[in-house]
XYZ file of C-alpha atoms in Angstrom:
682
model
C -14.900 -14.408 31.784
C -17.642 -16.478 30.190
C -17.122 -17.466 26.591
C -19.952 -15.397 25.132
C -20.301 -13.040 22.207
C -18.584 -10.522 24.458
C -15.337 -12.468 24.107
C -15.644 -12.460 20.327
C -16.524 -8.762 20.220
C -13.655 -7.949 22.594
C -11.166 -9.725 20.339
C -12.455 -7.905 17.252
C -12.352 -4.433 18.810
C -8.867 -5.040 20.189
C -7.732 -6.273 16.751
C -9.156 -3.231 14.933
C -7.662 -0.808 17.479
C -4.201 -2.305 17.093
C -4.548 -2.340 13.316
C -5.282 1.406 13.485
C -2.069 1.918 15.491
C -3.868 3.288 18.563
C -3.354 2.617 22.241
C -6.369 2.508 24.567
C -5.981 6.129 25.677
C -5.832 7.497 22.113
C -8.688 5.254 20.932
C -10.904 6.217 23.853
C -10.251 9.916 23.232
C -11.065 9.627 19.512
C -14.266 7.682 20.223
C -15.392 9.964 23.045
C -15.268 7.152 25.633
C -13.573 6.779 28.974
C -10.460 4.615 29.016
C -12.153 2.398 31.609
C -15.198 1.965 29.388
C -13.082 0.907 26.413
C -11.066 -1.424 28.649
C -14.287 -3.076 29.877
C -15.349 -3.727 26.259
C -11.938 -5.129 25.285
C -11.863 -7.396 28.334
C -15.327 -8.805 27.558
C -17.083 -7.351 30.596
C -19.504 -5.447 28.339
C -21.251 -8.064 26.226
C -23.577 -5.781 24.270
C -22.394 -2.150 23.879
C -24.775 0.448 22.520
C -24.945 0.852 18.746
C -23.811 4.492 19.111
C -20.712 3.333 21.002
C -19.866 0.865 18.247
C -20.366 3.575 15.641
C -17.937 5.913 17.424
C -15.381 3.109 17.715
C -15.798 2.242 14.017
C -15.175 5.880 13.056
C -12.101 6.054 15.296
C -10.643 2.848 13.817
C -11.515 3.731 10.205
C -13.633 0.586 9.700
C -15.469 -0.177 6.492
C -19.228 -0.535 6.496
C -19.140 -4.314 6.449
C -16.648 -4.409 9.355
C -18.985 -2.189 11.381
C -21.949 -4.425 10.491
C -19.911 -7.383 11.718
C -19.346 -5.698 15.093
C -23.079 -5.057 15.455
C -23.859 -8.706 14.676
C -21.343 -9.871 17.264
C -22.830 -7.524 19.868
C -26.335 -8.871 19.128
C -25.032 -12.435 19.475
C -26.087 -13.274 15.913
C -24.137 -15.527 13.540
C -21.826 -16.725 16.322
C -19.384 -18.161 13.853
C -19.137 -14.933 11.815
C -15.908 -13.134 12.730
C -14.295 -16.301 14.150
C -12.929 -17.251 10.746
C -12.421 -14.700 7.992
C -10.988 -15.498 4.564
C -9.887 -12.877 2.034
C -8.868 -13.775 -1.522
C -9.306 -10.455 -3.357
C -5.564 -9.901 -3.359
C -3.069 -12.091 -1.522
C -4.611 -14.862 0.585
C -5.320 -13.579 4.105
C -6.906 -15.678 6.843
C -7.771 -14.629 10.386
C -9.139 -16.675 13.257
C -10.509 -14.937 16.346
C -9.397 -11.627 14.854
C -5.752 -12.716 14.462
C -3.961 -13.321 11.171
C -2.801 -16.912 10.752
C -0.498 -18.719 8.346
C -2.327 -21.559 6.548
C 0.917 -23.535 6.567
C 2.879 -25.061 3.725
C 2.701 -24.070 0.073
C 0.412 -27.040 -0.533
C -1.974 -25.869 2.188
C -2.014 -22.365 0.690
C -3.008 -23.880 -2.651
C -5.694 -26.104 -1.080
C -7.259 -23.296 0.925
C -7.041 -20.938 -2.038
C -8.838 -23.406 -4.311
C -11.570 -24.059 -1.736
C -11.945 -20.315 -1.112
C -12.520 -19.594 -4.800
C -15.928 -21.315 -4.525
C -17.077 -20.821 -0.913
C -19.820 -23.190 0.269
C -19.482 -25.199 -2.948
C -17.883 -28.646 -3.017
C -14.543 -29.035 -4.786
C -13.868 -32.542 -6.031
C -10.960 -34.574 -4.757
C -9.716 -34.823 -8.332
C -9.508 -31.033 -8.689
C -7.700 -30.732 -5.367
C -5.262 -33.509 -6.259
C -4.548 -31.857 -9.614
C -3.734 -28.615 -7.821
C -1.406 -30.420 -5.420
C 0.266 -32.187 -8.318
C 1.107 -28.779 -9.824
C 2.836 -27.844 -6.554
C 4.760 -31.098 -6.204
C 3.898 -34.404 -7.920
C 4.551 -36.386 -4.743
C 1.682 -34.528 -3.075
C -0.894 -35.830 -5.538
C -2.177 -38.807 -3.533
C -5.431 -39.241 -1.613
C -3.706 -39.955 1.704
C -1.626 -36.802 1.494
C -4.700 -34.803 0.494
C -6.532 -35.957 3.612
C -3.477 -35.133 5.726
C -3.193 -31.615 4.288
C -6.901 -30.925 4.819
C -6.638 -32.107 8.432
C -3.772 -29.699 9.067
C -5.756 -26.871 7.522
C -8.745 -27.651 9.732
C -6.652 -27.420 12.875
C -5.304 -24.018 11.858
C -8.748 -22.647 10.952
C -10.570 -23.746 14.099
C -11.617 -20.950 16.462
C -10.445 -21.009 20.043
C -13.931 -21.149 21.591
C -15.110 -24.674 22.294
C -18.738 -24.071 21.224
C -17.599 -23.371 17.681
C -15.882 -26.738 17.200
C -19.246 -28.150 16.232
C -19.034 -26.048 13.072
C -16.340 -27.544 10.841
C -14.825 -24.954 8.437
C -13.847 -27.625 5.853
C -16.446 -30.412 5.951
C -16.281 -33.549 3.808
C -18.776 -33.656 0.950
C -19.901 -36.532 -1.229
C -17.360 -35.667 -3.925
C -14.624 -33.875 -1.973
C -14.407 -30.921 0.423
C -15.772 -27.415 0.723
C -15.031 -24.238 2.663
C -18.093 -23.460 4.796
C -18.384 -19.773 5.656
C -21.121 -17.243 6.279
C -21.697 -14.281 4.004
C -19.669 -12.042 6.288
C -16.633 -14.298 6.645
C -15.448 -14.134 3.032
C -14.517 -10.965 1.141
C -15.753 -12.355 -2.194
C -19.214 -12.957 -0.704
C -19.182 -9.467 0.821
C -18.147 -8.029 -2.557
C -21.002 -9.753 -4.352
C -23.512 -8.737 -1.675
C -22.468 -5.093 -2.013
C -22.641 -5.269 -5.808
C -26.136 -6.769 -5.647
C -27.264 -3.991 -3.318
C -25.640 -1.384 -5.562
C -27.509 -2.701 -8.606
C -30.817 -2.739 -6.745
C -30.245 0.809 -5.509
C -29.280 1.922 -9.019
C -32.451 0.389 -10.441
C -34.401 2.343 -7.811
C -32.703 5.500 -9.199
C -30.853 6.307 -5.954
C -27.649 6.884 -7.894
C -25.695 8.514 -5.073
C -26.243 5.538 -2.755
C -25.483 3.111 -5.603
C -22.210 4.922 -6.313
C -21.200 4.587 -2.670
C -22.003 0.873 -2.607
C -20.049 0.235 -5.812
C -17.094 2.165 -4.365
C -17.220 0.111 -1.155
C -17.297 -3.139 -3.147
C -14.354 -2.113 -5.346
C -12.353 -1.075 -2.262
C -12.300 -4.708 -1.091
C -9.958 -5.597 -3.972
C -6.300 -5.402 -2.926
C -4.952 -6.934 -6.147
C -5.562 -9.966 -8.358
C -7.275 -12.879 -6.575
C -4.878 -15.093 -4.598
C -1.916 -13.006 -5.677
C 1.299 -14.853 -4.818
C -0.075 -18.400 -5.147
C 1.584 -19.239 -8.451
C -0.229 -22.547 -8.987
C -3.616 -20.763 -9.100
C -2.786 -17.590 -11.033
C -4.131 -18.967 -14.322
C -6.975 -20.982 -12.799
C -10.224 -20.425 -14.784
C -12.073 -19.184 -11.693
C -9.334 -16.651 -10.910
C -9.491 -15.345 -14.479
C -13.295 -15.233 -14.288
C -13.117 -13.207 -11.059
C -10.812 -10.688 -12.723
C -13.347 -10.343 -15.555
C -16.131 -9.965 -12.974
C -14.203 -7.204 -11.221
C -13.631 -5.297 -14.456
C -17.304 -5.571 -15.372
C -18.252 -4.095 -11.980
C -15.758 -1.256 -12.522
C -17.584 -0.401 -15.752
C -20.939 -0.447 -13.938
C -19.517 1.807 -11.230
C -18.165 4.191 -13.879
C -21.560 4.328 -15.599
C -23.341 5.339 -12.374
C -20.611 7.879 -11.560
C -20.955 9.346 -15.073
C -24.718 9.750 -14.579
C -23.916 11.740 -11.432
C -21.170 13.751 -13.133
C -18.600 12.257 -10.723
C -16.046 11.496 -13.430
C -12.996 12.291 -11.300
C -14.094 9.703 -8.754
C -13.617 6.793 -11.158
C -10.996 8.146 -13.549
C -7.890 6.721 -11.760
C -9.607 3.339 -11.386
C -10.548 3.201 -15.078
C -7.030 4.135 -16.131
C -5.618 1.360 -13.944
C -7.999 -1.273 -15.339
C -7.490 -0.107 -18.929
C -3.700 -0.448 -18.523
C -4.201 -3.995 -17.193
C -6.450 -4.986 -20.127
C -5.293 -2.909 -23.117
C -7.763 -4.512 -25.586
C -10.936 -4.287 -23.452
C -13.151 -1.999 -25.534
C -15.922 -1.543 -22.932
C -13.450 -0.330 -20.327
C -11.804 2.033 -22.794
C -15.205 3.396 -23.806
C -15.934 4.186 -20.149
C -12.455 5.733 -19.791
C -13.103 8.010 -22.776
C -16.369 9.240 -21.251
C -14.718 9.865 -17.874
C -11.846 11.792 -19.474
C -14.195 13.907 -21.549
C -16.414 14.551 -18.526
C -13.327 15.701 -16.611
C -12.527 18.235 -19.320
C -9.770 16.155 -20.982
C -11.193 16.035 -24.500
C -7.866 15.512 -26.286
C -6.866 12.678 -23.936
C -10.213 10.950 -24.537
C -9.768 11.106 -28.315
C -6.210 9.820 -27.947
C -7.514 6.766 -26.050
C -9.716 5.882 -29.043
C -6.943 6.431 -31.580
C -4.443 4.315 -29.608
C -6.892 1.442 -29.120
C -8.036 1.538 -32.749
C -4.458 1.107 -33.962
C -3.798 -1.615 -31.378
C -6.898 -3.574 -32.444
C -5.869 -3.351 -36.085
C -2.265 -4.434 -35.509
C -2.872 -7.198 -32.952
C -6.291 -8.562 -33.915
C -6.881 -7.241 -37.425
C -10.234 -5.894 -36.192
C -12.111 -2.601 -36.190
C -13.574 -1.005 -33.056
C -16.965 -2.369 -32.036
C -20.074 -0.135 -32.059
C -19.865 0.518 -28.292
C -16.400 2.062 -28.568
C -17.301 3.946 -31.744
C -20.421 5.383 -30.085
C -18.348 6.669 -27.159
C -15.911 8.221 -29.628
C -18.744 9.996 -31.440
C -20.101 11.364 -28.144
C -16.690 12.751 -27.247
C -16.100 14.128 -30.760
C -19.456 15.937 -30.760
C -18.876 17.154 -27.188
C -22.030 15.395 -26.024
C -20.545 14.309 -22.690
C -22.005 16.614 -20.067
C -19.584 18.185 -17.615
C -20.689 18.971 -14.073
C -21.192 22.511 -12.911
C -18.028 23.401 -11.029
C -18.061 25.549 -7.930
C -15.204 26.076 -5.521
C -15.393 23.200 -3.030
C -13.149 21.780 -0.361
C -10.247 19.643 -1.501
C -10.791 16.018 -2.354
C -9.409 13.363 -0.023
C -6.340 12.249 -1.961
C -4.326 10.350 0.663
C -2.925 6.966 -0.383
C -4.156 4.001 1.702
C -2.908 3.820 5.270
C -0.180 1.322 6.196
C -1.883 -1.536 8.034
C 1.382 -2.959 9.432
C 3.042 0.358 10.336
C 5.537 0.003 13.177
C 8.209 2.071 14.880
C 8.931 5.789 14.308
C 7.214 6.686 17.588
C 9.361 9.746 18.284
C 9.110 11.069 14.716
C 5.376 10.405 14.575
C 4.881 12.281 17.832
C 6.846 15.226 16.452
C 4.534 15.368 13.433
C 1.385 15.105 15.551
C 2.571 17.667 18.114
C 4.224 20.003 15.622
C 1.085 20.248 13.534
C -0.762 21.456 16.648
C 1.634 24.304 17.374
C 0.345 27.853 17.555
C 1.012 29.245 14.086
C -1.391 32.175 14.238
C 1.258 34.679 13.145
C 3.338 32.448 10.898
C 3.023 30.424 7.718
C 1.824 26.839 7.516
C 3.948 24.309 9.422
C 6.218 22.428 7.021
C 8.020 19.156 7.812
C 10.709 17.666 5.577
C 11.079 13.911 6.153
C 14.403 12.883 4.647
C 16.615 9.814 4.545
C 18.215 7.237 2.284
C 16.260 5.179 -0.233
C 14.031 2.571 1.398
C 14.092 4.142 4.874
C 10.291 4.540 5.043
C 9.745 8.269 4.455
C 6.481 7.943 2.544
C 5.127 5.349 4.978
C 5.644 7.738 7.873
C 4.094 10.733 6.085
C 1.015 8.806 4.956
C 0.511 7.145 8.343
C 0.821 10.481 10.160
C -1.676 12.044 7.753
C -4.230 9.308 8.443
C -3.717 9.695 12.189
C -4.352 13.427 11.918
C -7.456 12.845 9.799
C -8.850 10.349 12.315
C -8.333 12.929 15.035
C -10.604 15.293 13.114
C -7.825 17.675 12.064
C -7.365 19.087 8.556
C -10.923 18.133 7.716
C -11.184 20.502 4.730
C -9.228 18.020 2.653
C -5.958 16.298 1.924
C -3.861 16.700 -1.218
C -1.167 14.248 -2.309
C 1.331 14.318 -5.172
C 4.383 12.222 -6.070
C 6.851 14.821 -7.352
C 9.107 12.097 -8.869
C 12.287 13.803 -7.662
C 14.015 10.407 -7.704
C 12.177 8.356 -10.303
C 12.625 6.807 -13.718
C 10.342 9.539 -15.106
C 11.162 13.234 -15.309
C 10.521 15.242 -12.131
C 6.996 16.629 -11.882
C 6.672 20.183 -13.155
C 5.338 22.376 -10.306
C 3.151 24.291 -12.758
C 1.431 21.050 -13.818
C 1.080 19.999 -10.182
C -0.582 23.325 -9.407
C -3.070 22.743 -12.223
C -3.907 19.301 -10.827
C -4.346 20.639 -7.294
C -6.556 23.494 -8.534
C -8.841 21.039 -10.334
C -9.054 18.978 -7.147
C -9.969 22.167 -5.308
C -12.913 22.676 -7.646
C -11.488 25.123 -10.197
C -12.763 24.383 -13.741
C -9.985 23.588 -16.222
C -10.840 26.578 -18.401
C -10.419 28.925 -15.407
C -6.912 27.740 -14.485
C -4.387 30.464 -15.456
C -1.683 29.562 -18.003
C 1.245 31.008 -16.021
C 2.931 29.337 -13.044
C 2.927 32.482 -10.900
C -0.796 33.049 -11.477
C -1.553 29.404 -10.704
C 0.430 29.598 -7.456
C -1.456 32.752 -6.455
C -4.834 31.121 -7.119
C -3.718 27.995 -5.231
C -2.736 30.032 -2.165
C -6.019 31.895 -2.348
C -8.069 28.669 -2.486
C -6.242 27.238 0.546
C -6.177 30.362 2.692
C -8.158 29.786 5.867
C -8.701 26.102 5.011
C -7.571 23.262 7.273
C -5.820 21.278 4.564
C -3.065 18.660 4.761
C -0.679 18.440 1.803
C 1.817 15.628 1.162
C 4.540 16.400 -1.382
C 6.167 13.006 -1.814
C 9.591 12.300 -3.326
C 10.596 15.938 -3.775
C 13.705 16.584 -5.807
C 14.696 20.207 -5.199
C 13.585 23.387 -3.449
C 12.223 25.172 -6.529
C 9.925 22.218 -7.166
C 8.377 22.579 -3.698
C 8.225 26.330 -3.061
C 5.296 27.131 -5.422
C 3.246 24.365 -3.754
C 3.444 25.767 -0.212
C 0.266 27.435 1.092
C 0.436 30.920 2.582
C -1.973 30.619 5.516
C -1.151 29.127 8.912
C -4.062 26.670 9.007
C -2.644 24.062 6.612
C 0.088 21.462 7.148
C 2.707 20.348 4.605
C 4.607 17.048 4.811
C 7.481 16.734 2.326
C 9.522 13.579 1.752
C 12.869 13.571 -0.008
C 16.064 11.582 -0.302
C 17.882 14.889 -0.576
C 18.461 17.568 2.057
C 16.174 20.502 1.186
C 16.977 24.026 2.371
C 13.492 25.425 3.000
C 13.149 28.451 5.260
C 11.072 27.677 8.335
C 10.784 23.943 7.638
C 11.511 21.364 10.323
C 13.578 18.378 9.214
C 13.133 14.802 10.397
C 16.122 12.651 9.395
C 15.071 9.004 9.520
C 17.508 6.309 10.610
C 17.245 2.549 10.205
C 15.026 0.452 12.485
C 16.214 -0.720 15.863
C 16.709 -4.520 16.080
C 13.433 -4.789 18.026
C 11.503 -2.792 15.389
C 13.000 -4.874 12.584
C 11.960 -8.110 14.331
C 8.473 -6.707 14.925
C 8.156 -5.981 11.212
C 9.025 -9.584 10.360
C 6.558 -10.879 12.975
C 3.731 -8.785 11.534
C 4.506 -10.080 8.059
C 5.067 -13.809 8.625
C 3.860 -14.518 12.167
C 5.451 -14.640 15.597
C 5.699 -18.435 15.691
C 7.797 -18.611 12.548
C 10.128 -15.748 13.542
C 10.576 -16.466 17.248
C 11.340 -20.131 16.558
C 14.700 -19.049 15.101
C 16.045 -16.086 17.121
C 19.625 -16.408 15.858
C 18.558 -16.678 12.214
C 16.192 -13.729 12.683
C 18.987 -11.556 14.057
C 21.205 -12.610 11.168
C 18.513 -11.771 8.599
C 17.849 -8.403 10.237
C 21.532 -7.446 10.061
C 21.888 -8.732 6.490
C 19.065 -6.349 5.596
C 20.852 -3.551 7.436
C 17.637 -2.934 9.399
C 16.469 -0.990 6.341
C 12.628 -1.070 6.167
C 12.470 -1.660 2.401
C 15.003 -4.506 2.562
C 13.115 -6.066 5.481
C 9.798 -5.739 3.649
C 11.249 -7.490 0.589
C 12.735 -10.259 2.757
C 9.398 -10.684 4.547
C 7.566 -10.931 1.231
C 9.943 -13.671 0.109
C 9.189 -15.614 3.280
C 5.439 -15.080 2.746
C 5.610 -16.418 -0.809
C 7.773 -19.384 0.275
C 5.885 -20.862 3.220
C 8.109 -23.952 3.337
C 11.266 -21.856 3.903
C 12.595 -21.176 7.380
C 14.107 -17.836 8.345
C 17.492 -19.565 8.344
C 16.889 -20.726 4.755
C 16.471 -17.142 3.573
C 19.407 -15.842 5.625
C 21.657 -18.554 4.167
C 20.385 -17.787 0.663
C 21.298 -14.109 1.073
C 24.744 -14.929 2.509
C 25.666 -17.696 0.081
C 24.879 -15.972 -3.228
C 27.365 -13.134 -2.827
C 24.863 -10.899 -4.625
C 22.872 -9.612 -1.680
C 21.361 -6.665 -3.539
C 20.176 -8.841 -6.410
C 18.631 -11.320 -3.962
C 16.686 -8.562 -2.165
C 13.947 -8.472 -4.763
C 10.306 -9.543 -4.727
C 7.923 -9.000 -7.604
C 8.606 -5.549 -9.051
C 10.270 -4.310 -5.842
C 14.055 -4.338 -6.124
C 16.376 -2.716 -3.616
C 19.094 -2.134 -6.193
C 16.642 -0.215 -8.399
C 15.907 2.127 -5.501
C 19.626 2.784 -4.996
C 20.132 3.262 -8.747
C 17.803 6.272 -8.735
C 19.894 8.006 -6.065
C 23.190 7.169 -7.776
C 22.083 8.471 -11.167
C 21.320 11.890 -9.688
C 25.021 12.397 -8.845
C 27.632 14.135 -10.969
C 30.479 12.077 -12.448
C 32.897 13.183 -9.683
C 30.346 12.377 -6.982
C 29.702 8.942 -8.500
C 33.439 8.216 -8.552
C 33.762 9.285 -4.900
C 30.813 7.116 -3.875
C 32.241 4.039 -5.609
C 35.619 4.602 -3.955
C 34.102 4.950 -0.477
C 32.586 1.483 -0.808
C 36.112 0.038 -0.731
C 37.088 1.656 2.578
C 36.777 0.429 6.158
C 33.384 -0.600 7.461
C 33.647 1.593 10.558
C 33.868 4.781 8.487
C 36.407 7.168 7.006
C 37.938 10.595 7.634
C 37.939 13.360 5.000
C 41.704 13.908 5.027
C 42.351 10.173 4.667
C 40.026 9.964 1.646
C 41.659 13.048 0.100
C 45.099 11.435 0.411
C 44.009 8.146 -1.109
C 42.182 9.801 -4.009
C 44.901 12.446 -4.512
C 42.380 15.263 -4.310
C 42.595 18.629 -2.535
C 41.020 18.379 0.946
C 38.604 21.212 0.145
C 37.298 19.458 -2.973
C 37.062 16.160 -1.098
C 35.057 17.838 1.648
C 32.725 19.343 -0.965
C 32.099 15.925 -2.544
C 31.542 14.298 0.855
C 29.051 17.004 1.809
C 27.167 16.453 -1.444
C 26.919 12.702 -0.782
C 25.717 13.440 2.750
C 23.085 15.830 1.373
C 21.901 13.000 -0.898
C 21.758 10.700 2.166
C 24.175 8.280 0.512
C 26.656 8.562 3.383
C 26.006 9.241 7.078
C 27.671 12.009 9.065
C 29.204 10.553 12.252
C 31.034 13.713 13.350
C 32.496 16.819 11.701
C 34.926 15.008 9.351
C 33.909 11.424 9.993
C 31.461 9.598 7.709
C 30.067 6.096 7.314
C 28.292 4.046 4.621
C 25.251 1.899 5.376
C 26.194 -1.755 4.808
C 23.798 -2.164 1.873
C 25.022 1.046 0.241
C 28.580 -0.234 0.718
C 27.636 -3.471 -1.051
C 26.012 -1.392 -3.776
C 29.120 0.797 -4.191
C 31.332 -2.290 -4.436
C 29.022 -3.779 -7.045
C 29.305 -0.551 -9.036
C 33.100 -0.821 -8.900
C 32.856 -4.318 -10.361
C 30.265 -3.327 -12.962
C 31.302 0.170 -14.017
C 35.060 0.536 -13.612
C 35.885 -2.111 -16.265
C 33.555 -0.390 -18.709
C 35.121 3.019 -18.085
C 38.600 1.550 -18.564
C 37.525 -0.101 -21.817
C 36.060 3.180 -23.036
C 39.346 4.945 -22.362
């Protein structure tokens, strides 16, 4: 195959298909192509597909507008370098070459690339780069080491096609170095291009198009810039980018308010306001959005809370902009859109880019949702399993697959029911009110009683092809009012607890296979790093009990510590003796997830669970446990069944049970932590 744009386009399409979790047969079917035609494109035999073909592929893969534009440019053989190297800093640092994610290397190389990427196509002085290296490790702060680190970065960022070696991604400048990229190779440049177009479109009074462009720009942000690179978190440019993002959010909210699309921006404004609790402009926009959504009291409460915070922390009064918004809300001058019953909003959380495994369960969800239910109620699936097993990931990924296949196109509803959470469980009556608003019912028309709300909810969904995810359910009575009556909808429920719902099909998730666990690590930190240490990888996988959450936390620790080997992390987990405390990254802590399950138990159930952690690793028999605990066998069996229903122990056979290794460690830790306290109290 000649090394033409067809090779570049083939790599990109193959990358996007795999990212969407599709094989060639499924992708071809979704795009309306033959499998042979798609194979010809992916193998580079079709250099310039038709624009309509690219559009169908983009829709099947769920590509953003700028990703689709990139495919068209590759097919037209324009900007040959575009797509070879792509750098993303609006969140954690992500770099891809030839459509494949790469690891920039050591911690120092992450810092260097991050600093260069903050000002693309602008020279960064050697002094600034050396200062950044010095913050990582003083020994790095020399000119010779700087040149060595840049050389290593260059080798990693070079594309595989020989023609492109003439274009150096990090050329030397008079004062230092710079990252040379096109407009389409860097997410910050794409963000600013979209914002510029949104402002121009807004000024031309095409508010709907401007709103869409602002939304597309905001969607590029995955978190704070260069999240995870500690040395750059307080860099002035990073802080300036965060301010730039928040200013664009306010602009987006203003356009949405002019259109009456308050609900579209309300969650975003609440998130930004929480992150910057003294930002008056953001809070003014939040007040308008709340009032426009019919939440007058909440809007006034925002003003009152911020006014008191400004007085106590800054000794200042609200500025005129905030006061003006308050007066508009107080006088009910914020116009509310005319509500008519419409199809449900698309409420699904983002899809899981690195989703792996669960092929059998996923197929059950896809096939089961297609069953003939003409004379029955809506198909209901309960996805259950222990904490951290990946229930929500499976439900969300299946929902996105179904949506891409054109099913349940009337809308998707999502709600976290907080059945196992630090907060109180969600009240089904309040959830019904939220769903009804999302289905287009004005707030003043929502009935006050739960039964009336449930009846209206069933009426609004009857005959609609709607997908509903009820995440983290706690008990049957919480779920029952939220089930639609008609056969055309689909309900996916996730729970740590066994739920007895008539007609529901249960999927009990187990831990990953060793191959799936290794694949998860490879996706997170790269095949080269994982496959270089097969023994250490197997050890790490087993230390994590092949539990998806534990593996994800371990992978994140390896990502944030690029100088560590897999063996380093495995030894760290083994040597500390506090495995559960070590399995933590950022705000994600495995022990916290287990705590939520444990706290839902009664005192007798908690005592039984702690005791089981002290027994043999290969499991235990009910009669044996009853003898050791001096309990009647019937009561012991009842407690064991309750723990099994909570997915805290696994049923091996009729009277034989087993604890997952991490739950056993957790139970033993509870014995050490809680038994002394209970003895002291007595």
